[in-house]
Coordinates of C-alpha atoms in Angstrom, one line a residue:
X7 CA 17.5 18.1 -21.5
X8 CA 19.6 15.6 -19.5
X9 CA 17.9 13.6 -16.7
X10 CA 19.9 14.3 -13.5
X11 CA 17.8 12.2 -11.0
X12 CA 14.7 10.1 -10.3
X13 CA 12.9 9.1 -7.2
X14 CA 12.0 5.7 -8.8
X15 CA 14.5 3.2 -7.6
X16 CA 13.7 0.8 -10.4
X17 CA 14.1 3.5 -13.1
X18 CA 17.7 4.6 -12.4
X19 CA 18.8 3.8 -16.0
X20 CA 17.2 7.1 -17.2
X21 CA 19.6 9.2 -15.2
X22 CA 22.2 10.7 -17.6
X23 CA 19.9 10.1 -20.7
X24 CA 18.3 12.9 -22.8
X25 CA 14.6 13.4 -22.1
X26 CA 12.1 12.7 -24.7
X27 CA 9.2 14.3 -22.9
X28 CA 7.7 17.2 -24.9
X29 CA 6.4 19.0 -21.8
X30 CA 9.9 19.1 -20.3
X31 CA 11.4 20.3 -23.6
X32 CA 8.8 23.1 -23.9
X33 CA 9.3 24.2 -20.3
X34 CA 13.1 24.4 -20.9
X35 CA 12.5 26.5 -24.1
X36 CA 9.7 28.7 -22.9
X37 CA 10.4 29.2 -19.2
X38 CA 6.7 28.3 -18.4
X39 CA 5.2 25.8 -16.1
X40 CA 3.2 23.0 -17.6
X41 CA 0.3 21.1 -15.8
X42 CA -1.9 18.4 -17.2
X43 CA -3.8 15.3 -16.3
X44 CA -2.9 12.3 -18.4
X45 CA -4.3 8.8 -18.9
X46 CA -1.8 5.9 -19.4
X47 CA -3.4 3.4 -21.7
X48 CA -0.9 0.6 -20.9
X49 CA -1.5 0.7 -17.1
X50 CA -5.0 2.2 -17.2
X51 CA -4.0 4.8 -14.6
X52 CA -4.6 8.5 -14.4
X53 CA -1.7 10.9 -13.5
X54 CA -1.3 14.5 -12.6
X55 CA 1.8 16.0 -14.3
X56 CA 3.5 19.2 -13.4
X57 CA 6.7 20.5 -15.0
X58 CA 8.3 23.6 -13.3
X59 CA 11.3 25.5 -14.7
X60 CA 14.3 26.1 -12.5
X61 CA 15.7 29.6 -13.0
X62 CA 19.2 30.6 -12.0
X63 CA 19.3 33.5 -9.5
X64 CA 22.3 35.3 -11.0
X65 CA 21.5 34.9 -14.7
X66 CA 17.7 34.6 -14.6
X67 CA 18.1 31.9 -17.3
X68 CA 16.4 28.4 -17.2
X69 CA 18.9 26.0 -15.8
X70 CA 16.6 22.9 -15.5
X71 CA 13.2 21.7 -14.8
X72 CA 11.4 19.6 -12.2
X73 CA 9.1 16.9 -13.6
X74 CA 6.4 15.7 -11.1
X75 CA 4.0 12.8 -11.9
X76 CA 1.6 11.7 -9.3
X77 CA -0.8 8.7 -9.6
X78 CA -4.4 9.9 -9.1
X79 CA -6.0 6.5 -8.8
X80 CA -6.2 6.6 -5.0
X81 CA -7.9 10.0 -5.2
X82 CA -10.5 8.7 -7.6
X83 CA -11.0 5.6 -5.5
X84 CA -11.6 7.8 -2.4
X85 CA -14.1 9.9 -4.4
X86 CA -16.0 6.8 -5.6
X87 CA -16.2 5.4 -2.1
X88 CA -17.5 8.7 -0.6
X89 CA -20.1 9.1 -3.3

């Protein structure tokens, strides 16, 4: 449940901290991927979230998880301009 890295250069202070995200906690407990689309009320942006468990080859136990969050606003903008 400890954050080991981030690709966001302005958010490096989360590295080493315990995660508060329920999707990550559930993935670590259940060894199941989690996918959802979320809406952030504060920024008014839509995001695609995917949490994937990392399983150790030797022990077959969950050793971590990868949390991916992608902004979908450019996708929706493209769809709107096409239609």
